N, CA and C of each residue as an Amber inpcrd file, in Angstrom:
protein
   666
   4.4080000  21.1260000 -12.7140000   3.8540000  20.5570000 -11.5710000
   3.6130000  19.1490000 -11.6170000   3.7380000  18.3620000 -10.7930000
   3.4310000  16.9590000 -10.6630000   2.1010000  16.5500000 -10.9710000
   1.6570000  15.6160000 -11.6860000   0.2980000  15.0160000 -11.7850000
   0.1050000  13.6660000 -11.3820000  -0.8060000  13.5660000 -10.5280000
  -1.1260000  12.0650000 -10.0580000  -2.3600000  11.6090000 -10.5940000
  -2.1900000  10.4020000 -11.4330000  -3.4370000   9.6520000 -11.8540000
  -4.0520000   8.9590000 -10.6770000  -4.9950000   9.2780000 -10.0620000
  -5.3970000   8.6830000  -8.6560000  -6.6470000   7.9690000  -8.8450000
  -6.6340000   6.7370000  -8.5830000  -7.8770000   5.8810000  -8.5690000
  -8.2770000   5.5610000  -7.1400000  -9.5230000   5.8060000  -6.8830000
 -10.2180000   5.7070000  -5.6120000  -9.9820000   4.4040000  -4.9090000
  -9.6790000   4.3460000  -3.6230000  -9.4130000   3.1780000  -2.7880000
  -8.1700000   2.2070000  -3.3350000  -7.1520000   2.8750000  -3.6140000
  -5.9920000   2.1280000  -4.4180000  -4.8490000   2.5950000  -3.8630000
  -3.6580000   2.0220000  -4.3500000  -2.3050000   2.2120000  -3.9650000
  -1.9560000   3.6210000  -4.1390000  -2.4590000   4.2630000  -4.9560000
  -2.0740000   5.7800000  -5.2520000  -2.2090000   6.5130000  -4.1100000
  -2.9250000   6.0650000  -3.1900000  -3.2880000   7.0950000  -1.7660000
  -1.7640000   7.2020000  -1.2100000  -0.8490000   6.1770000  -1.3600000
   0.3370000   6.2410000  -0.5650000   1.1860000   7.2850000  -1.4350000
   0.9540000   7.4950000  -2.6430000   1.8360000   8.4570000  -3.5560000
   1.1660000   9.8120000  -2.9000000   0.0020000  10.0730000  -2.8910000
  -0.4490000  11.4140000  -2.1300000   0.1940000  11.5000000  -0.9030000
   0.2490000  10.6220000  -0.1210000   0.9120000  10.7290000   1.2980000
   2.1840000  11.1560000   1.1270000   3.0920000  10.4790000   0.0660000
   4.5240000  10.8300000   0.0560000   4.6660000  12.3310000  -0.3720000
   3.7530000  12.8190000  -1.4200000   3.8780000  14.1560000  -1.9650000
   3.6580000  15.2200000  -0.8170000   2.5540000  14.9240000   0.0620000
   2.3830000  15.6710000   1.0540000   3.4060000  15.7590000   2.0840000
   3.9550000  14.6420000   2.4540000   5.0610000  14.6360000   3.3460000
   6.2820000  15.4150000   2.8490000   6.4230000  15.4060000   1.4890000
   7.4880000  16.2150000   0.8340000   7.2240000  17.7920000   0.5870000
   5.9510000  18.0720000   0.8600000   5.4550000  19.2330000   0.6600000
   5.4250000  19.9050000  -0.6750000   5.3320000  18.8950000  -1.7380000
   5.3350000  19.0550000  -3.0120000   3.9840000  19.4960000  -3.6560000
   3.9270000  20.5740000  -4.5360000   2.6000000  20.8580000  -5.1530000
   2.4240000  19.9370000  -6.3710000   1.1540000  19.5990000  -6.3540000
   0.7130000  18.5670000  -7.3530000  -0.8110000  18.6840000  -7.6850000
  -1.1600000  18.0730000  -8.8770000  -2.5420000  18.0380000  -9.2470000
  -3.0180000  16.6740000  -9.4300000  -4.2840000  16.3170000  -9.2000000
  -4.7750000  15.1730000  -9.2610000  -5.7370000  15.0140000 -10.3210000
  -5.6070000  13.9220000 -11.1570000  -6.7270000  13.4300000 -12.2010000
  -7.2030000  12.1720000 -11.5180000  -8.6500000  12.2520000 -11.4090000
  -9.2880000  11.2540000 -10.6050000 -10.0690000  10.3810000 -11.5180000
  -9.9890000   9.0460000 -11.0730000 -10.5710000   7.8730000 -11.6510000
 -11.5370000   7.1170000 -10.8230000 -12.5590000   6.4250000 -11.1350000
 -13.3200000   5.8230000 -10.2300000 -13.3580000   4.3610000 -10.6790000
 -13.2030000   3.4420000  -9.6550000 -13.3500000   1.9630000 -10.0200000
 -14.5640000   1.6880000 -10.6620000 -14.6710000   0.5480000 -11.5440000
 -15.8630000   0.1810000 -11.8980000 -16.6940000  -0.7070000 -11.0850000
 -17.7680000  -1.2720000 -11.5460000 -18.5060000  -2.2360000 -10.6110000
 -17.6650000  -3.5320000 -10.2950000 -16.7650000  -3.9330000 -11.2890000
 -16.0020000  -4.9400000 -11.0820000 -14.8750000  -4.6470000 -10.1520000
 -14.8560000  -3.4970000  -9.8180000 -13.7400000  -2.9790000  -9.0290000
 -12.3220000  -2.7500000  -9.6100000 -12.3550000  -2.9120000 -11.0980000
 -11.0630000  -2.6950000 -11.7920000 -11.0440000  -1.2660000 -12.2550000
  -9.9590000  -0.8810000 -12.4260000  -9.6400000   0.5770000 -12.9860000
 -10.6300000   0.7880000 -14.1990000 -10.8280000   2.0200000 -14.5360000
 -11.5370000   2.2000000 -15.8160000 -10.5730000   2.1410000 -16.9510000
 -10.9810000   1.9350000 -18.2060000 -10.2320000   1.9100000 -19.4660000
  -9.5490000   3.2760000 -19.6280000  -9.9080000   4.2420000 -19.0810000
  -9.2850000   5.5890000 -19.3870000  -7.7100000   5.6150000 -18.9890000
  -7.6020000   4.7520000 -17.8380000  -6.2240000   4.8320000 -17.3470000
  -5.0500000   4.2550000 -18.3630000  -5.6640000   3.4940000 -19.3240000
  -4.6840000   2.9710000 -20.3280000  -4.3820000   3.8290000 -21.4850000
  -4.9270000   5.0950000 -21.4460000  -4.4830000   6.1680000 -22.1360000
  -3.3590000   6.8470000 -21.6630000  -3.1350000   6.6530000 -20.3610000
  -2.1370000   7.2230000 -19.6290000  -0.8470000   6.2260000 -19.5810000
  -1.1170000   5.0360000 -19.2350000   0.0700000   4.0170000 -19.3600000
  -0.6650000   2.6710000 -19.8970000  -0.0320000   1.9940000 -20.6510000
  -0.5460000   0.8470000 -21.1750000  -1.0840000  -0.2490000 -20.3980000
  -0.6150000  -0.4380000 -19.0670000  -1.0950000  -1.5490000 -18.1390000
  -2.3880000  -0.9320000 -17.5390000  -2.8060000   0.2060000 -17.7030000
  -4.1620000   0.7400000 -17.1340000  -4.2240000   0.6930000 -15.6170000
  -3.0240000   0.8720000 -14.8800000  -3.1420000   0.7750000 -13.4730000
  -2.8970000   2.0530000 -12.7450000  -3.1950000   1.9910000 -11.5690000
  -2.7700000   3.2440000 -10.7600000  -2.0800000   2.8250000  -9.4030000
  -1.0160000   3.6740000  -9.0010000  -0.8210000   4.8960000  -9.4130000
   0.0190000   5.0430000 -10.6100000  -0.1430000   6.2010000 -11.0990000
   0.8390000   6.8210000 -12.3590000   1.0320000   8.2430000 -12.0690000
   2.2260000   8.6970000 -12.1520000   2.3730000  10.1640000 -12.0570000
   3.1090000  10.5600000 -13.2260000   2.9580000  11.9590000 -13.5420000
   3.6610000  12.6090000 -14.6080000   4.3880000  13.7660000 -13.9820000
   5.7280000  13.6980000 -14.4210000   6.6360000  14.7640000 -13.9040000
   7.7410000  15.0740000 -14.9180000   7.7430000  16.3740000 -15.2070000
   8.6580000  16.9400000 -16.4520000   8.4870000  16.1240000 -17.6460000
   7.3110000  15.8970000 -17.9570000   7.0680000  14.9990000 -19.2900000
   7.3680000  13.5950000 -19.3900000   7.6860000  13.1600000 -18.0720000
   7.8920000  11.6700000 -18.0070000   6.8190000  10.9770000 -17.2060000
   6.2970000   9.7270000 -17.6210000   5.3800000   9.0710000 -17.0200000
   6.0820000   7.9850000 -16.1500000   5.6310000   7.9540000 -14.9400000
   5.9910000   6.8020000 -13.9820000   5.0140000   5.9490000 -13.4730000
   5.2770000   4.7300000 -13.4950000   4.1140000   3.8420000 -12.8020000
   4.9350000   2.8810000 -11.7140000   4.1760000   2.1330000 -11.0200000
   4.6730000   1.3250000  -9.9060000   4.9310000   2.1670000  -8.5730000
   4.1030000   1.7060000  -7.6180000   4.3150000   2.6460000  -6.2250000
   5.7290000   2.4550000  -5.8330000   6.3500000   1.4610000  -5.6940000
   7.9280000   1.3980000  -5.0760000   8.7060000   2.2860000  -6.1400000
   8.6040000   2.2280000  -7.4470000   9.3820000   2.9860000  -8.2820000
   9.1110000   4.5960000  -8.0540000   7.9300000   4.8270000  -7.9120000
   7.5140000   6.2390000  -7.8540000   7.9950000   6.8620000  -6.5700000
   7.9020000   6.0190000  -5.4100000   8.4420000   6.4170000  -4.3530000
   9.9040000   6.7950000  -4.1450000  10.6570000   5.8520000  -4.8130000
  11.9520000   5.9970000  -4.8050000  12.3540000   7.2390000  -5.7040000
  11.6040000   7.4450000  -6.7870000  11.9360000   8.5570000  -7.6520000
  11.7010000   9.8750000  -6.8850000  10.5850000   9.9110000  -6.1840000
  10.1420000  11.0910000  -5.3370000  11.2010000  11.3010000  -4.2220000
  11.8160000  10.3420000  -3.7490000  12.8380000  10.4640000  -2.5560000
  14.1530000  10.9770000  -3.2140000  14.4490000  10.3040000  -4.2990000
  15.6740000  10.6540000  -4.9380000  15.7770000  12.0830000  -5.5500000
  14.6310000  12.4340000  -6.0270000  14.5820000  13.7450000  -6.8060000
  14.1510000  14.7660000  -5.8570000  13.4440000  14.7190000  -5.0000000
  12.8430000  15.9120000  -4.0930000  13.1300000  15.9850000  -2.5750000
  13.7040000  14.5920000  -2.1330000  13.8910000  14.7860000  -0.8510000
  15.5330000  15.0550000  -0.4450000  15.6630000  16.4430000  -0.5770000
  17.0320000  16.9540000  -0.6270000  17.8480000  16.8460000   0.6500000
  16.8160000  16.7870000   1.7730000  17.3240000  16.8520000   3.1760000
  17.5180000  15.3400000   3.5850000  17.1120000  14.4270000   2.6820000
  17.3700000  12.9620000   3.0940000  16.3820000  12.5140000   4.3400000
  15.3070000  13.2090000   4.4520000  14.4190000  12.8650000   5.5570000
  13.7110000  11.2660000   5.4770000  13.5030000  11.0580000   4.2190000
  12.7120000   9.7200000   4.1200000  13.4810000   8.5100000   3.5240000
  14.9380000   8.5470000   3.6010000  15.5590000   7.4150000   3.6770000
  16.7980000   7.4210000   4.3850000  16.8990000   6.3570000   5.4190000
  18.1720000   6.6000000   6.2780000  19.5060000   6.5300000   5.6930000
  20.4010000   7.1290000   6.3770000  21.7350000   7.3000000   5.9950000
  22.4490000   6.0820000   6.4670000  22.1520000   5.5310000   7.9140000
  22.6300000   4.3550000   8.3010000  22.7090000   3.0990000   7.6010000
  23.9140000   2.5160000   7.4260000  23.9650000   1.4490000   6.2980000
  22.8700000   0.2800000   6.8310000  22.8040000  -0.0660000   8.1860000
  21.9370000  -1.1320000   8.4550000  20.4210000  -0.7400000   8.4050000
  20.1330000   0.4800000   8.6270000  18.9100000   1.0150000   8.4510000
  18.3240000   1.0780000   6.8920000  19.4220000   1.2990000   6.1170000
  19.3330000   1.5360000   4.7470000  18.8010000   0.0570000   4.0410000
  19.4860000  -0.8830000   4.6210000  19.1780000  -2.1530000   4.3150000
  17.7560000  -2.6790000   4.7010000  17.2200000  -2.3590000   5.7950000
  15.9510000  -2.5580000   6.1920000  14.9780000  -1.6940000   5.2930000
  15.3720000  -0.4550000   4.8290000  14.4950000   0.2660000   4.1210000
  14.3470000  -0.4200000   2.6730000  15.4730000  -0.8450000   2.3340000
  15.2620000  -1.4850000   0.9080000  14.3870000  -2.9060000   0.9790000
  14.7000000  -3.4090000   1.9720000  13.9270000  -4.7450000   2.2200000
  12.4740000  -4.3830000   2.2690000  11.9690000  -3.5830000   3.0370000
  10.5560000  -3.2770000   3.2590000   9.9090000  -2.7250000   1.9650000
  10.7140000  -1.9070000   1.2320000  10.1090000  -1.3030000  -0.0520000
   9.8810000  -2.2940000  -0.8950000  10.6770000  -3.3940000  -1.1430000
  10.5710000  -4.6120000  -1.9170000   9.3160000  -5.5950000  -1.3850000
   9.4820000  -5.8900000  -0.0900000   8.6670000  -6.7830000   0.5650000
   7.1660000  -6.5070000   0.2800000   6.8470000  -5.2190000   0.4600000
   5.4260000  -4.7810000   0.5440000   4.7530000  -5.4780000  -0.7120000
   5.0900000  -5.3140000  -1.8710000   4.5780000  -5.8330000  -3.2030000
   5.0530000  -7.0790000  -3.5940000   6.2110000  -7.4950000  -3.0370000
   6.8690000  -8.8060000  -3.5420000   6.3990000  -9.9650000  -2.7950000
   6.0830000  -9.8030000  -1.3660000   5.8470000 -10.8840000  -0.5200000
   4.4280000 -10.8770000   0.0290000   4.1570000  -9.6520000   0.5350000
   2.8730000  -9.5000000   1.3930000   1.6080000  -9.3760000   0.5850000
   1.6570000  -8.3170000  -0.3960000   0.5120000  -8.0460000  -1.1230000
  -0.0860000  -9.1110000  -2.0750000   0.8720000 -10.1330000  -2.6670000
   0.2510000 -11.1940000  -3.4250000  -0.5920000 -12.1330000  -2.5540000
  -0.2770000 -12.2310000  -1.3990000  -0.9800000 -13.1800000  -0.4080000
  -2.3550000 -12.4610000  -0.1150000  -2.4250000 -11.2980000   0.0790000
  -3.6500000 -10.5370000   0.3880000  -4.4170000 -10.4060000  -0.7270000
  -4.1380000 -10.2850000  -1.9460000  -4.7790000 -10.4260000  -3.1640000
  -5.5080000 -11.7610000  -3.3790000  -4.6450000 -12.7890000  -3.0850000
  -5.2080000 -14.0450000  -3.1070000  -6.1760000 -14.4650000  -2.1850000
  -5.9910000 -13.9420000  -1.0180000  -7.1360000 -14.1130000   0.0040000
  -8.3270000 -13.3570000  -0.5460000  -8.2680000 -12.2330000  -1.0190000
  -9.4920000 -11.5740000  -1.5830000 -10.3030000 -12.2880000  -2.5910000
  -9.3910000 -12.8510000  -3.3970000  -9.9380000 -13.6580000  -4.5240000
 -10.5620000 -15.0630000  -4.0210000  -9.9220000 -15.7110000  -3.0070000
 -10.6040000 -16.9280000  -2.6200000 -11.6890000 -16.5720000  -1.7550000
 -11.8030000 -15.4080000  -0.9920000 -13.0280000 -15.0370000  -0.1550000
 -14.1660000 -14.6780000  -1.0370000 -13.8750000 -14.2330000  -2.1400000
 -14.9180000 -13.8260000  -3.1890000 -15.4170000 -14.9980000  -4.0800000
 -14.8480000 -16.0430000  -3.9370000 -15.3940000 -17.1830000  -4.8940000
 -16.8060000 -17.6960000  -4.5040000 -17.3740000 -17.3850000  -3.3740000
 -18.6590000 -17.7090000  -2.9680000 -19.6530000 -16.6460000  -3.1410000
 -19.3950000 -15.4920000  -3.9680000 -20.0440000 -14.3130000  -4.0370000
 -20.1690000 -13.7920000  -5.4000000 -21.0390000 -13.0420000  -5.7110000
 -21.1240000 -12.3370000  -6.9980000 -19.8220000 -11.5490000  -7.2310000
 -19.3800000 -11.5750000  -8.6440000 -20.0270000 -11.9720000  -9.6900000
 -19.8730000 -13.4280000 -10.2440000 -19.4430000 -14.3420000  -9.3340000
 -19.3570000 -15.6450000  -9.6670000 -20.8140000 -16.1380000  -9.7840000
 -21.0480000 -17.0560000 -10.9580000 -22.4940000 -17.4270000 -11.1530000
 -23.0110000 -18.0650000 -10.0660000 -24.3710000 -17.9640000  -9.9280000
 -25.1210000 -18.4780000  -8.7330000 -24.9700000 -19.9330000  -8.5560000
 -24.9230000 -20.7240000  -9.5840000 -24.8410000 -22.2370000  -9.4990000
 -23.4130000 -22.7090000  -9.1320000 -22.3670000 -21.7780000  -9.1790000
 -20.9450000 -22.2210000  -8.8900000 -20.5590000 -21.5820000  -7.3820000
 -21.4170000 -20.6870000  -6.6930000 -20.9750000 -20.0790000  -5.6830000
 -20.7650000 -21.1150000  -4.5070000 -21.6660000 -22.0930000  -4.3970000
 -21.4350000 -23.0780000  -3.2700000 -20.1300000 -23.7180000  -3.3580000
 -19.9020000 -24.2460000  -4.4170000 -18.6030000 -25.0390000  -4.9000000
 -17.4810000 -24.0700000  -4.6080000 -17.6420000 -22.8000000  -5.0830000
 -16.5740000 -21.8210000  -5.0940000 -16.3020000 -21.5410000  -3.7010000
 -17.3510000 -21.3330000  -2.8230000 -17.1110000 -21.0310000  -1.4840000
 -16.3510000 -22.1150000  -0.6890000 -16.6200000 -23.3500000  -1.0830000
 -15.9570000 -24.4260000  -0.2950000 -14.6090000 -24.5220000  -0.7100000
 -14.2000000 -24.2180000  -2.0370000 -12.7870000 -24.1280000  -2.3930000
 -12.0790000 -23.0670000  -1.8120000 -12.7980000 -21.9830000  -1.8640000
 -12.0710000 -20.7010000  -1.2650000 -11.7250000 -21.0470000   0.2130000
 -12.6790000 -21.6190000   0.9520000 -12.4230000 -21.7620000   2.4510000
 -11.3620000 -22.7200000   2.6200000 -11.3380000 -23.7220000   1.7330000
 -10.2290000 -24.8580000   1.8710000  -8.8520000 -24.2060000   1.6550000
  -8.7600000 -23.5070000   0.5730000  -7.3620000 -22.9170000   0.3240000
  -6.9640000 -21.9440000   1.3410000  -7.8110000 -21.1380000   1.7290000
  -7.4900000 -20.2540000   2.9140000  -6.9870000 -21.1030000   4.1620000
  -7.7840000 -21.8330000   4.5640000  -7.4240000 -22.7520000   5.8270000
  -6.2380000 -23.5990000   5.6610000  -6.0450000 -24.1450000   4.4100000
  -4.8660000 -25.0490000   4.3140000  -3.4980000 -24.2820000   3.9880000
  -3.6420000 -23.0030000   3.2550000  -2.4480000 -22.4520000   2.7950000
  -2.3940000 -20.8880000   3.1980000  -3.3880000 -20.2620000   2.7840000
  -3.2490000 -18.5560000   3.0670000  -3.2730000 -18.1820000   4.3200000
  -4.0860000 -18.8230000   5.1130000  -4.1620000 -18.2190000   6.5250000
  -2.8220000 -18.5510000   7.3740000  -2.3690000 -19.6240000   7.2690000
  -1.0180000 -19.9650000   8.0000000   0.0560000 -18.9520000   7.3470000
  -0.0690000 -18.9170000   6.2520000   0.9930000 -17.9790000   5.6570000
   1.1710000 -16.5410000   5.9990000  -0.1640000 -16.0430000   6.0350000
  -0.4220000 -14.4680000   6.5580000  -0.2360000 -14.5030000   8.0900000
  -0.3750000 -15.5860000   8.7970000  -0.2010000 -15.4410000  10.2120000
   1.3460000 -15.2830000  10.3130000   2.0040000 -16.2220000   9.6760000
   3.4230000 -16.0530000   9.8880000   4.1420000 -14.6140000   9.3420000
   3.5950000 -14.1710000   8.1370000   4.0880000 -12.8530000   7.9340000
   3.6760000 -11.7290000   8.9730000   2.4150000 -11.8290000   9.3780000
   1.7970000 -10.8390000  10.2550000   2.7090000 -10.8220000  11.6640000
   3.0140000 -12.0120000  12.0750000   3.7520000 -12.0890000  13.3250000
   5.1540000 -11.4530000  13.1440000   5.7790000 -11.7630000  11.8700000
   7.0830000 -11.3130000  11.6700000   7.1780000  -9.7060000  11.5810000
   6.1830000  -9.1860000  10.9880000   6.0310000  -7.7460000  10.8180000
   5.8180000  -7.2060000  12.2090000   4.9820000  -7.8120000  12.9760000
   4.6100000  -7.2350000  14.3190000   5.8770000  -7.2090000  15.2380000
   6.5500000  -8.3370000  15.0490000   7.9220000  -8.2620000  15.9040000
   8.7220000  -7.1850000  15.5570000   8.9430000  -7.0350000  14.1930000
   9.8300000  -6.0870000  13.7390000   9.6190000  -4.7940000  14.2610000
   8.3150000  -4.3410000  14.3040000   7.7550000  -2.9860000  14.8680000
   7.6720000  -2.9110000  16.3180000   7.9230000  -4.0370000  17.0250000
   7.9610000  -4.1870000  18.4180000   9.4170000  -3.5490000  18.7100000
  10.3420000  -3.4930000  18.0130000  11.6780000  -3.0340000  18.3330000
  11.9860000  -1.5840000  17.8770000  11.1420000  -1.0780000  17.1100000
  11.3050000   0.3360000  16.5500000  10.0470000   0.8030000  16.0280000
   9.8780000   2.1910000  16.0740000   8.4960000   2.5920000  15.7340000
   8.1730000   2.6860000  14.2530000   9.2280000   2.6620000  13.3250000
   9.1260000   2.7760000  11.9550000   9.8710000   1.7110000  11.2220000
   9.5900000   1.3310000  10.0130000  10.1160000   0.3410000   9.4150000
  11.5070000   0.3000000   9.2070000  12.2530000   1.4700000   9.0560000
  13.6750000   1.5190000   8.9050000  14.2360000   2.1940000  10.2040000
  13.6450000   2.3130000  11.1980000  14.2750000   2.7430000  12.3490000
  13.5940000   3.7870000  13.4010000  14.1740000   4.7910000  13.7380000
  13.4170000   5.7530000  14.5520000  12.7150000   6.7860000  13.8730000
  12.8370000   6.9620000  12.4570000  12.1080000   7.8730000  11.8040000
  11.4650000   7.3960000  10.6100000  10.3030000   8.0020000  10.3460000
   9.5050000   7.5770000   9.1450000  10.3250000   7.4970000   7.9450000
  10.1290000   6.5760000   7.0390000  10.8040000   6.6840000   5.5680000
   9.8390000   6.3450000   4.4890000  10.2730000   6.2750000   3.2930000
   9.4330000   5.8780000   2.2940000   8.9990000   4.3260000   2.3240000
   9.9220000   3.6370000   3.0930000   9.3790000   2.2090000   3.4590000
   8.0440000   2.1830000   4.2500000   7.7980000   3.0560000   5.0470000
   6.4360000   2.9340000   5.7380000   5.3820000   3.4340000   4.7850000
   5.7000000   4.4330000   4.0080000   4.7670000   4.7780000   2.9910000
   4.4090000   3.5320000   2.0910000   5.2230000   2.7540000   1.7080000
   5.0730000   1.6980000   0.8050000   4.4090000   0.5130000   1.4640000
   4.7020000   0.4270000   2.7260000   3.9170000  -0.8170000   3.5180000
   2.6170000  -0.2180000   3.9330000   2.2110000   0.7040000   3.7670000
   0.9430000   1.3410000   4.3790000  -0.2450000   0.5990000   3.7400000
  -0.3660000   0.5890000   2.3550000  -1.4520000  -0.2290000   1.6130000
  -1.5990000  -1.7070000   2.0940000  -0.4770000  -2.3190000   1.9970000
  -0.5980000  -3.8630000   2.5330000  -1.0760000  -4.0420000   3.9300000
  -0.5060000  -3.1530000   4.7910000  -0.7200000  -3.2980000   6.2360000
  -2.1720000  -2.8750000   6.5250000  -2.6330000  -1.7990000   5.7960000
  -4.1780000  -1.6360000   6.0250000  -4.8030000  -2.7200000   5.6490000
  -4.4780000  -3.1560000   4.5810000  -5.3670000  -4.3150000   4.0540000
  -5.4000000  -5.6040000   4.8530000  -4.0780000  -5.7250000   5.4970000
  -3.7880000  -7.0890000   6.3200000  -4.9190000  -6.7120000   7.6560000
  -4.8860000  -5.5680000   8.1430000  -5.6650000  -5.4470000   9.3860000
  -7.1530000  -5.5660000   9.1260000  -7.4720000  -5.0510000   7.8260000
  -8.9040000  -5.0790000   7.4570000  -9.3730000  -6.6230000   7.1580000
  -8.4860000  -7.4380000   6.3730000  -9.1000000  -8.5780000   5.7940000
  -8.1780000  -9.9000000   6.1190000  -7.2340000  -9.6750000   7.1780000
  -6.3590000 -10.6920000   7.5660000  -6.9920000 -11.6480000   8.3960000
  -7.8570000 -11.2420000   9.2000000  -8.5150000 -12.0460000  10.3180000
  -7.5690000 -12.5350000  11.4330000  -6.4030000 -11.6440000  11.7750000
  -5.5160000 -12.0800000  12.7140000  -5.4210000 -11.1730000  13.8560000
  -5.6470000 -11.6680000  15.0630000  -5.8100000 -11.0490000  16.3200000
  -4.3600000 -10.5330000  16.8820000  -4.5500000  -9.6360000  17.7420000
  -3.3790000  -9.2270000  18.6140000  -2.0730000  -8.7670000  17.9440000
  -2.3190000  -7.9360000  16.8070000  -1.1380000  -7.3830000  16.2070000
  -0.8990000  -5.9410000  16.7670000  -0.5720000  -6.0970000  17.9260000
  -0.5580000  -4.8950000  18.7050000   0.4860000  -3.7260000  18.1670000
   1.5800000  -4.2000000  17.7310000   2.5060000  -3.0970000  17.1610000
   2.2200000  -2.6760000  15.6880000   1.5610000  -3.5950000  14.8900000
   1.2310000  -2.9380000  13.7570000  -0.0020000  -2.0610000  13.8410000
  -0.8430000  -2.2990000  14.8320000  -1.8790000  -1.4440000  15.0150000
  -1.3560000  -0.0500000  15.6450000  -0.3730000  -0.1520000  16.4110000
   0.0940000   1.1210000  17.1440000   0.8650000   1.9840000  15.8260000
   1.5260000   1.2070000  14.9250000   2.1380000   1.8980000  13.7540000
   0.9820000   2.6060000  12.9590000  -0.1810000   1.8590000  12.7530000
  -1.2660000   2.3270000  11.8770000  -1.7650000   3.6880000  12.7450000
  -1.7860000   3.6540000  13.8890000  -2.2160000   4.8540000  14.6000000
  -1.2850000   6.1920000  14.3400000   0.0820000   5.6940000  14.4340000
   1.0750000   6.7160000  14.2990000   0.9670000   7.3190000  12.7630000
   0.8360000   6.5120000  11.8620000   0.4000000   7.0020000  10.5540000
  -0.6480000   8.0300000  10.4700000  -1.8390000   7.5740000  11.1080000
  -2.9990000   8.3340000  10.9050000  -2.9300000   9.5730000  11.4080000
  -2.1170000   9.7230000  12.5790000  -1.9120000  10.9580000  13.2660000
  -1.0180000  12.0050000  12.5160000  -0.3700000  11.3970000  11.4550000
   0.4070000  12.5420000  10.8080000  -0.3600000  13.4320000   9.8530000
  -0.0200000  14.7910000  10.0590000  -0.7270000  15.7310000   9.2730000
  -0.6320000  15.2810000   7.7670000   0.4910000  15.0150000   7.3410000
   0.5490000  14.7200000   5.9190000  -0.4160000  13.5760000   5.6040000
  -0.5720000  12.6420000   6.2050000  -1.4910000  11.4960000   6.0480000
  -3.0360000  12.0090000   5.8080000  -3.2360000  12.9440000   6.7800000
  -4.7240000  13.5180000   6.9470000  -4.8820000  14.3650000   5.7400000
  -3.9920000  15.1760000   5.2550000  -4.0630000  15.9240000   4.1320000
  -4.2850000  15.0860000   2.8420000  -3.5100000  13.9240000   2.8040000
  -3.5520000  12.9960000   1.7460000  -5.0250000  12.6360000   1.6990000
  -5.5380000  12.0450000   2.6740000  -6.8960000  11.7450000   2.7100000
  -8.0420000  12.5510000   2.2580000  -7.6380000  14.0010000   2.7880000
  -8.5130000  14.9720000   2.1620000  -8.3510000  15.2280000   0.7390000
  -7.3660000  15.0590000   0.1510000  -7.0120000  15.1700000  -1.2790000
  -7.6310000  14.1380000  -2.0450000  -7.1820000  12.8350000  -1.5130000
  -7.5350000  11.5270000  -2.5290000  -8.9620000  10.7520000  -1.9720000
  -9.6610000  11.4110000  -0.9620000 -10.9290000  10.9610000  -0.7040000
 -10.7630000   9.6830000   0.2840000 -11.9130000   9.2420000   1.0390000
 -11.9300000   8.1480000   2.0990000 -11.1020000   7.0020000   1.6080000
 -10.3020000   6.5490000   2.5930000  -9.4440000   5.4030000   2.4620000
  -9.8200000   4.2520000   3.1310000 -10.6390000   3.2330000   3.0520000
 -11.0860000   2.0430000   3.7630000 -11.0750000   0.8790000   2.8520000
 -10.1720000  -0.0570000   3.2510000 -10.1020000  -1.3030000   2.3490000
 -11.0600000  -2.4170000   3.0150000 -12.1640000  -2.6650000   2.1980000
 -13.0260000  -3.7540000   2.6660000 -12.5040000  -4.8800000   3.2450000
 -13.0780000  -5.5160000   4.2860000 -12.6820000  -6.7340000   4.9340000
 -13.0790000  -7.8260000   3.9260000 -12.1940000  -9.0550000   4.1860000
 -12.7380000 -10.1680000   3.4830000 -13.6510000 -11.0420000   4.2850000
């Protein structure tokens, strides 16, 4: 049986979603974030990087969300439901699988860091300066970049309901974490098509089962 090493409020939620979509049996080993919001040291006993998600399957340990989702699709999606067969859609599928962590998520993490510079655990005497620095970087660089990416994604979803076409795929599952984060902390209005996509995700029974298994999934705003 597959084992998911699941950290609360983390990227491993999308692995649970994928497993539910595939109707695969699995067990969960649960970890709670520390006060610093970092993963606990116990995860390093499973994988040297100490990050989540990590899965175990047939004695093999696999990390990295995109790699895990591709593995699950290639190994268990025998009907090819979660990867398009059409060549053009397959190119879209590959792009969004890599874009999620390669382009979008780094900017969202940067935004979280710079928003936090004026707050604990930054030392009290440095918070004012940190807050000014953080606001400056966001205004000059991060916010315009996020706006460009958000409009690009929203326009893509205006033409089709899912990232690789008319049907849901692993690309949608991979994009779920950064898009939930974007809507929560991006500060960008009128993302009509992304919001509609999010509603479609939340209506899926497999998503709802994954939330029941993994616990509440709410990404704090910046």
